[in-house]
CSV table of C-alpha atoms in Angstrom, one decimal:
chain,number,residue,atom,x,y,z
A,1,UNK,CA,-67.9,-43.0,-47.1
A,2,UNK,CA,-65.7,-39.9,-46.4
A,3,UNK,CA,-67.0,-36.7,-48.1
A,4,UNK,CA,-65.2,-35.2,-51.1
A,5,UNK,CA,-62.6,-32.8,-49.3
A,6,UNK,CA,-62.1,-30.5,-52.4
A,7,UNK,CA,-63.7,-26.9,-52.2
A,8,UNK,CA,-67.3,-27.2,-53.3
A,9,UNK,CA,-69.1,-25.0,-55.8
A,10,UNK,CA,-70.2,-22.7,-53.1
A,11,UNK,CA,-66.5,-22.0,-52.5
A,12,UNK,CA,-66.8,-23.1,-48.9
A,13,UNK,CA,-63.3,-24.0,-47.5
A,14,UNK,CA,-62.1,-27.5,-46.8
A,15,UNK,CA,-60.8,-27.6,-43.3
A,16,UNK,CA,-58.1,-29.7,-41.7
A,17,UNK,CA,-57.6,-30.5,-37.9
A,18,UNK,CA,-54.3,-31.7,-36.8
A,19,UNK,CA,-54.6,-33.0,-33.2
A,20,UNK,CA,-57.7,-34.6,-32.0
A,21,UNK,CA,-57.5,-34.2,-28.1
A,22,UNK,CA,-60.2,-32.6,-26.1
A,23,UNK,CA,-60.1,-29.4,-28.0
A,24,UNK,CA,-59.2,-30.5,-31.5
A,25,UNK,CA,-61.9,-33.2,-31.4
A,26,UNK,CA,-64.4,-30.5,-30.4
A,27,UNK,CA,-63.3,-28.3,-33.1
A,28,UNK,CA,-63.7,-31.2,-35.6
A,29,UNK,CA,-67.1,-32.2,-34.3
A,30,UNK,CA,-68.3,-28.6,-34.8
A,31,UNK,CA,-67.1,-28.5,-38.4
A,32,UNK,CA,-68.8,-31.8,-39.0
A,33,UNK,CA,-72.2,-30.5,-37.6
A,34,UNK,CA,-71.9,-27.4,-39.9
A,35,UNK,CA,-71.3,-29.7,-42.8
A,36,UNK,CA,-67.8,-28.5,-43.6
A,37,UNK,CA,-65.5,-30.6,-45.8
A,38,UNK,CA,-63.2,-32.0,-43.2
A,39,UNK,CA,-59.8,-33.6,-43.2
A,40,UNK,CA,-58.3,-34.9,-39.8
A,41,UNK,CA,-54.9,-36.1,-38.6
A,42,UNK,CA,-53.6,-37.5,-35.3
A,43,UNK,CA,-50.9,-39.9,-34.6
A,44,UNK,CA,-53.4,-42.0,-32.5
A,45,UNK,CA,-55.8,-44.1,-34.6
A,46,UNK,CA,-58.2,-44.3,-31.8
A,47,UNK,CA,-58.7,-40.4,-32.1
A,48,UNK,CA,-59.3,-40.3,-35.9
A,49,UNK,CA,-61.6,-43.4,-35.8
A,50,UNK,CA,-64.7,-41.4,-34.8
A,51,UNK,CA,-64.3,-39.3,-37.8
A,52,UNK,CA,-63.9,-42.1,-40.4
A,53,UNK,CA,-67.5,-41.8,-41.8
A,54,UNK,CA,-67.6,-38.0,-41.8
A,55,UNK,CA,-64.1,-36.8,-42.8
A,56,UNK,CA,-61.0,-37.8,-44.7
A,57,UNK,CA,-58.2,-39.1,-42.4
A,58,UNK,CA,-54.9,-38.0,-43.6
A,59,UNK,CA,-51.9,-40.2,-43.2
A,60,UNK,CA,-49.8,-37.3,-41.9
A,61,UNK,CA,-49.8,-33.5,-41.7
A,62,UNK,CA,-48.2,-33.1,-45.2
A,63,UNK,CA,-51.1,-34.9,-46.9
A,64,UNK,CA,-53.5,-32.8,-44.8
A,65,UNK,CA,-51.9,-29.6,-45.7
A,66,UNK,CA,-52.1,-30.5,-49.5
A,67,UNK,CA,-55.9,-31.0,-49.2
A,68,UNK,CA,-57.2,-28.2,-47.3
A,69,UNK,CA,-57.9,-24.5,-47.4
A,70,UNK,CA,-57.5,-23.9,-43.5
A,71,UNK,CA,-55.2,-25.9,-41.3
A,72,UNK,CA,-56.3,-25.9,-37.7
A,73,UNK,CA,-53.4,-26.8,-35.4
A,74,UNK,CA,-54.6,-28.2,-32.1
A,75,UNK,CA,-51.7,-30.1,-30.6
A,76,UNK,CA,-50.4,-29.7,-27.0
A,77,UNK,CA,-46.8,-28.5,-26.9
A,78,UNK,CA,-44.7,-25.8,-28.7
A,79,UNK,CA,-42.4,-28.5,-30.2
A,80,UNK,CA,-45.5,-30.4,-31.6
A,81,UNK,CA,-46.8,-27.3,-33.2
A,82,UNK,CA,-43.5,-26.6,-35.0
A,83,UNK,CA,-43.2,-30.4,-35.9
A,84,UNK,CA,-46.6,-30.8,-37.4
A,85,UNK,CA,-46.0,-27.7,-39.6
A,86,UNK,CA,-42.2,-27.8,-40.3
A,87,UNK,CA,-41.2,-31.4,-39.8
A,88,UNK,CA,-40.4,-33.8,-42.7
A,89,UNK,CA,-44.1,-34.6,-43.0
A,90,UNK,CA,-45.3,-31.3,-41.8
A,91,UNK,CA,-48.4,-29.4,-43.2
A,92,UNK,CA,-46.2,-26.7,-44.8
A,93,UNK,CA,-44.3,-29.2,-47.0
A,94,UNK,CA,-46.7,-29.0,-49.9
A,95,UNK,CA,-49.6,-26.7,-48.7
A,96,UNK,CA,-52.5,-25.8,-50.9
A,97,UNK,CA,-51.9,-22.4,-52.5
A,98,UNK,CA,-53.6,-19.5,-50.7
A,99,UNK,CA,-54.3,-21.5,-47.6
A,100,UNK,CA,-54.3,-20.4,-44.1
A,101,UNK,CA,-52.8,-22.0,-40.9
A,102,UNK,CA,-54.8,-21.3,-37.6
A,103,UNK,CA,-53.0,-22.1,-34.4
A,104,UNK,CA,-55.4,-22.9,-31.4
A,105,UNK,CA,-52.7,-24.4,-29.4
A,106,UNK,CA,-51.5,-22.4,-26.3
A,107,UNK,CA,-47.8,-21.7,-27.1
A,108,UNK,CA,-45.1,-19.2,-26.4
A,109,UNK,CA,-45.1,-16.0,-28.4
A,110,UNK,CA,-41.6,-16.9,-29.8
A,111,UNK,CA,-43.1,-20.1,-31.2
A,112,UNK,CA,-45.9,-18.2,-32.8
A,113,UNK,CA,-43.3,-15.9,-34.4
A,114,UNK,CA,-41.5,-19.0,-35.7
A,115,UNK,CA,-44.7,-20.3,-37.3
A,116,UNK,CA,-45.3,-17.0,-38.9
A,117,UNK,CA,-41.8,-17.0,-40.5
A,118,UNK,CA,-42.4,-20.6,-41.7
A,119,UNK,CA,-46.0,-19.9,-43.1
A,120,UNK,CA,-44.8,-16.8,-44.9
A,121,UNK,CA,-41.9,-18.7,-46.4
A,122,UNK,CA,-44.4,-21.3,-47.7
A,123,UNK,CA,-46.9,-18.6,-49.0
A,124,UNK,CA,-49.5,-19.3,-46.4
A,125,UNK,CA,-51.4,-16.9,-44.3
A,126,UNK,CA,-51.5,-17.5,-40.4
A,127,UNK,CA,-53.7,-16.5,-37.6
A,128,UNK,CA,-53.7,-17.2,-33.8
A,129,UNK,CA,-56.7,-18.2,-32.0
A,130,UNK,CA,-56.7,-18.7,-28.2
A,131,UNK,CA,-59.7,-20.6,-27.1
A,132,UNK,CA,-61.3,-20.9,-23.7
A,133,UNK,CA,-64.2,-22.8,-22.1
A,134,UNK,CA,-62.5,-26.2,-21.8
A,135,UNK,CA,-63.4,-29.7,-23.1
A,136,UNK,CA,-67.1,-29.4,-22.4
A,137,UNK,CA,-67.4,-26.1,-24.3
A,138,UNK,CA,-65.3,-27.7,-27.2
A,139,UNK,CA,-67.7,-30.7,-27.3
A,140,UNK,CA,-70.7,-28.4,-27.5
A,141,UNK,CA,-69.1,-26.1,-30.2
A,142,UNK,CA,-69.3,-23.3,-27.7
A,143,UNK,CA,-65.7,-22.4,-27.3
A,144,UNK,CA,-64.7,-18.6,-26.7
A,145,UNK,CA,-62.4,-17.6,-29.5
A,146,UNK,CA,-59.8,-14.9,-29.2
A,147,UNK,CA,-58.2,-14.4,-32.6
A,148,UNK,CA,-55.3,-12.5,-33.9
A,149,UNK,CA,-54.4,-11.7,-37.4
A,150,UNK,CA,-54.9,-9.4,-40.3
A,151,UNK,CA,-58.4,-8.2,-40.8
A,152,UNK,CA,-58.9,-10.0,-44.2
A,153,UNK,CA,-57.4,-13.3,-42.7
A,154,UNK,CA,-59.7,-13.1,-39.7
A,155,UNK,CA,-62.8,-12.4,-41.8
A,156,UNK,CA,-62.0,-15.4,-44.1
A,157,UNK,CA,-61.8,-17.5,-41.1
A,158,UNK,CA,-64.9,-16.2,-39.2
A,159,UNK,CA,-67.3,-18.8,-40.7
A,160,UNK,CA,-64.9,-21.6,-39.8
A,161,UNK,CA,-64.5,-20.2,-36.2
A,162,UNK,CA,-68.2,-19.8,-35.7
A,163,UNK,CA,-68.8,-23.6,-36.2
A,164,UNK,CA,-67.0,-24.4,-33.0
A,165,UNK,CA,-67.3,-21.1,-31.0
A,166,UNK,CA,-70.1,-19.3,-29.1
A,167,UNK,CA,-68.2,-16.0,-29.2
A,168,UNK,CA,-65.5,-14.9,-31.6
A,169,UNK,CA,-63.6,-11.7,-30.8
A,170,UNK,CA,-60.7,-10.3,-32.9
A,171,UNK,CA,-58.2,-9.1,-30.4
A,172,UNK,CA,-55.9,-7.4,-32.8
A,173,UNK,CA,-53.0,-8.2,-35.2
A,174,UNK,CA,-51.3,-11.6,-35.3
A,175,UNK,CA,-50.2,-12.7,-31.8
A,176,UNK,CA,-53.0,-10.8,-30.0
A,177,UNK,CA,-55.3,-14.0,-29.7
A,178,UNK,CA,-52.6,-15.8,-27.9
A,179,UNK,CA,-51.8,-12.8,-25.8
A,180,UNK,CA,-55.3,-12.4,-24.8
A,181,UNK,CA,-55.3,-16.2,-24.0
A,182,UNK,CA,-52.3,-16.0,-21.8
A,183,UNK,CA,-53.8,-13.1,-19.8
A,184,UNK,CA,-57.0,-15.0,-19.6
A,185,UNK,CA,-55.2,-18.1,-18.1
A,186,UNK,CA,-53.5,-15.9,-15.6
A,187,UNK,CA,-56.8,-14.9,-14.2
A,188,UNK,CA,-57.9,-18.5,-14.1
A,189,UNK,CA,-54.8,-20.0,-12.3
A,190,UNK,CA,-54.3,-17.0,-10.0
A,191,UNK,CA,-58.0,-17.3,-9.0
A,192,UNK,CA,-57.4,-21.0,-8.4
A,193,UNK,CA,-54.3,-20.1,-6.1
A,194,UNK,CA,-56.4,-17.7,-4.2
A,195,UNK,CA,-59.1,-20.4,-3.6
A,196,UNK,CA,-56.4,-22.7,-2.6
A,197,UNK,CA,-54.9,-20.1,-0.1
A,198,UNK,CA,-58.4,-19.6,1.3
A,199,UNK,CA,-58.8,-23.3,1.7
A,200,UNK,CA,-55.5,-23.7,3.6
A,201,UNK,CA,-56.6,-20.8,5.9
A,202,UNK,CA,-60.1,-22.3,6.5
A,203,UNK,CA,-58.9,-25.9,6.9
A,204,UNK,CA,-56.4,-24.7,9.6
A,205,UNK,CA,-59.3,-22.9,11.3
A,206,UNK,CA,-61.4,-26.0,11.3
A,207,UNK,CA,-63.9,-24.9,8.7
A,208,UNK,CA,-65.3,-27.8,6.4
A,209,UNK,CA,-63.9,-27.0,2.9
A,210,UNK,CA,-67.2,-28.2,1.1
A,211,UNK,CA,-69.2,-25.7,3.2
A,212,UNK,CA,-66.7,-23.0,2.2
A,213,UNK,CA,-67.1,-24.0,-1.4
A,214,UNK,CA,-70.8,-23.9,-1.2
A,215,UNK,CA,-70.8,-20.3,0.1
A,216,UNK,CA,-68.3,-19.0,-2.3
A,217,UNK,CA,-70.2,-20.5,-5.3
A,218,UNK,CA,-73.4,-18.9,-4.0
A,219,UNK,CA,-71.8,-15.6,-3.3
A,220,UNK,CA,-70.1,-15.5,-6.7
A,221,UNK,CA,-73.4,-15.9,-8.4
A,222,UNK,CA,-74.6,-12.8,-6.7
A,223,UNK,CA,-71.5,-10.5,-6.8
A,224,UNK,CA,-69.6,-12.0,-9.8
A,225,UNK,CA,-66.1,-13.6,-9.9
A,226,UNK,CA,-62.7,-12.6,-11.0
A,227,UNK,CA,-63.8,-10.3,-13.9
A,228,UNK,CA,-66.0,-8.1,-11.6
A,229,UNK,CA,-63.6,-5.4,-11.7
A,230,UNK,CA,-62.6,-5.6,-15.4
A,231,UNK,CA,-64.8,-2.8,-16.6
A,232,UNK,CA,-62.3,0.1,-17.2
A,233,UNK,CA,-60.5,1.0,-20.3
A,234,UNK,CA,-57.1,1.1,-18.4
A,235,UNK,CA,-55.5,-0.2,-15.3
A,236,UNK,CA,-54.0,3.3,-14.6
A,237,UNK,CA,-55.3,5.0,-11.5
A,238,UNK,CA,-58.4,7.2,-11.6
A,239,UNK,CA,-57.9,10.9,-12.4
A,240,UNK,CA,-59.7,14.1,-11.4
A,241,UNK,CA,-61.6,13.6,-14.7
A,242,UNK,CA,-63.2,10.4,-13.6
A,243,UNK,CA,-66.7,10.2,-12.0
A,244,UNK,CA,-66.3,11.3,-8.4
A,245,UNK,CA,-69.1,8.9,-7.2
A,246,UNK,CA,-67.3,6.0,-8.8
A,247,UNK,CA,-63.9,6.9,-7.3
A,248,UNK,CA,-65.4,7.4,-3.9
A,249,UNK,CA,-67.0,3.8,-4.1
A,250,UNK,CA,-63.7,2.3,-5.1
A,251,UNK,CA,-61.8,4.0,-2.2
A,252,UNK,CA,-64.4,2.6,0.2
A,253,UNK,CA,-64.0,-0.9,-1.4
A,254,UNK,CA,-60.1,-0.7,-1.2
A,255,UNK,CA,-60.4,0.4,2.4
A,256,UNK,CA,-62.6,-2.6,3.1
A,257,UNK,CA,-60.3,-4.9,1.2
A,258,UNK,CA,-57.3,-3.7,3.3
A,259,UNK,CA,-59.3,-4.3,6.6
A,260,UNK,CA,-60.5,-7.7,5.5
A,261,UNK,CA,-57.2,-9.0,4.2
A,262,UNK,CA,-55.3,-7.8,7.4
A,263,UNK,CA,-57.8,-9.6,9.4
A,264,UNK,CA,-57.2,-12.7,7.4
A,265,UNK,CA,-53.5,-12.4,7.8
A,266,UNK,CA,-53.9,-12.0,11.6
A,267,UNK,CA,-55.8,-15.2,11.6
A,268,UNK,CA,-53.1,-16.8,9.6
A,269,UNK,CA,-50.5,-15.7,12.0
A,270,UNK,CA,-52.4,-17.1,14.9
A,271,UNK,CA,-52.8,-20.4,13.2
A,272,UNK,CA,-49.2,-20.5,11.8
A,273,UNK,CA,-50.4,-20.4,8.2
A,274,UNK,CA,-48.6,-18.5,5.5
A,275,UNK,CA,-50.7,-16.4,3.3
A,276,UNK,CA,-48.2,-14.8,0.7
A,277,UNK,CA,-51.2,-14.1,-1.8
A,278,UNK,CA,-53.1,-12.3,0.9
A,279,UNK,CA,-50.1,-10.1,1.8
A,280,UNK,CA,-49.4,-9.3,-1.9
A,281,UNK,CA,-53.2,-8.5,-2.5
A,282,UNK,CA,-53.1,-6.1,0.5
A,283,UNK,CA,-49.9,-4.4,-0.8
A,284,UNK,CA,-51.6,-4.0,-4.3
A,285,UNK,CA,-55.1,-3.4,-3.2
A,286,UNK,CA,-55.0,0.4,-4.2
A,287,UNK,CA,-54.0,-0.4,-7.6
A,288,UNK,CA,-56.6,-3.1,-7.8
A,289,UNK,CA,-59.4,-0.7,-7.1
A,290,UNK,CA,-57.8,2.1,-9.4
A,291,UNK,CA,-57.0,4.6,-6.5
A,292,UNK,CA,-53.2,4.4,-6.2
A,293,UNK,CA,-50.0,3.1,-8.1
A,294,UNK,CA,-49.2,-0.5,-8.3
A,295,UNK,CA,-46.8,-1.7,-5.7
A,296,UNK,CA,-45.1,-5.2,-6.1
A,297,UNK,CA,-44.1,-6.0,-2.5
A,298,UNK,CA,-40.9,-7.8,-1.3
A,299,UNK,CA,-41.5,-10.8,0.8
A,300,UNK,CA,-42.8,-9.6,4.2
A,301,UNK,CA,-45.3,-10.4,6.9
A,302,UNK,CA,-47.6,-13.2,5.9
A,303,UNK,CA,-45.4,-14.2,3.0
A,304,UNK,CA,-43.3,-16.7,5.2
A,305,UNK,CA,-44.3,-19.0,7.9
C-alpha cells in the first residue's frame, strides 16, 4: 500500500519526481530510502511500476503538483521540461500553495528563465540543480548536486537534496546550478575529445589502444585528471603579487607543455594525422598555466590534414 503523501506531523515535505529515467529513478530511490513521502510520475508504466509499493503514482504531472511540496523535474529535453510544468496537464496547473519546483534536467538557460516566469506566475518557488556522477551515482544516492536559487529556497531543499546526493554545493542565485553543470560538462566532453585525439595519434603510430588507456588511468591516479589546475580563484594571468615560486613552476610547466605538444604535432604531421586540439592547446598553453593572456587561434598547422 502506498504511503500517505500529505505533509506529516513532523512537517517533512512531500516530494514528487517527474521523469524516472536513470537520474530521476535514482533520485526517487534515494527519497524512498530516506522515508520521504513520495509521488512519482512518468509516461512509461514500466518506469513507475517499481515504486508502486513505496510511493503514490500520479496519473499526470498536474495531479502530482497538487499533492507535493517539492516537484523534482528530471525529464530529458527542454521541451519536456516546459510541457510537464506548463502543458494542459502540467504540474503548475494546480500546484500546492507554497511549493517549490526543482529542475535537475540539464537545459538551456533560456528554458530555465521561462520556467522561472511560469513558476512565479503560479506562486511557486523554483531552484535549479545540476547533478553529476551519472546513473551509478544516482542509483547509490551519491550524486554531486550544484544548486542555484535564493538562500531560503536552497535551505528548504537541502534535506531533500541530501537524500540523493553525496555533495550539495550552492553555486549562487537561480541559474548558477545549471551554469556550473554546463561548465562541468564542458570539462568532461573536452577531456573525452582530448582522449579521442590521443587515440587517433596512438593508433596511427601503431600503439595498442588498450595499453594506452592502461597507462593513462595509472598516471591520472598519480597526477590527477582534468581538474588538477583548477586551484586558483581566477583564470586571469598571475601578477607580481603572486607567489614567485608558484609562478616559476607554472612557467616551467608551460614550457614543457609547448615542447611536448609540438613534438606530438610533429609526429602527427609525419603520420598524416590532424591534431586540431593539440594545436589549440599549444596556442593557449600560457593561459592554461596562468602565465599569459588567452589566445584563441585561427586554424593553422595541425588543424587540417
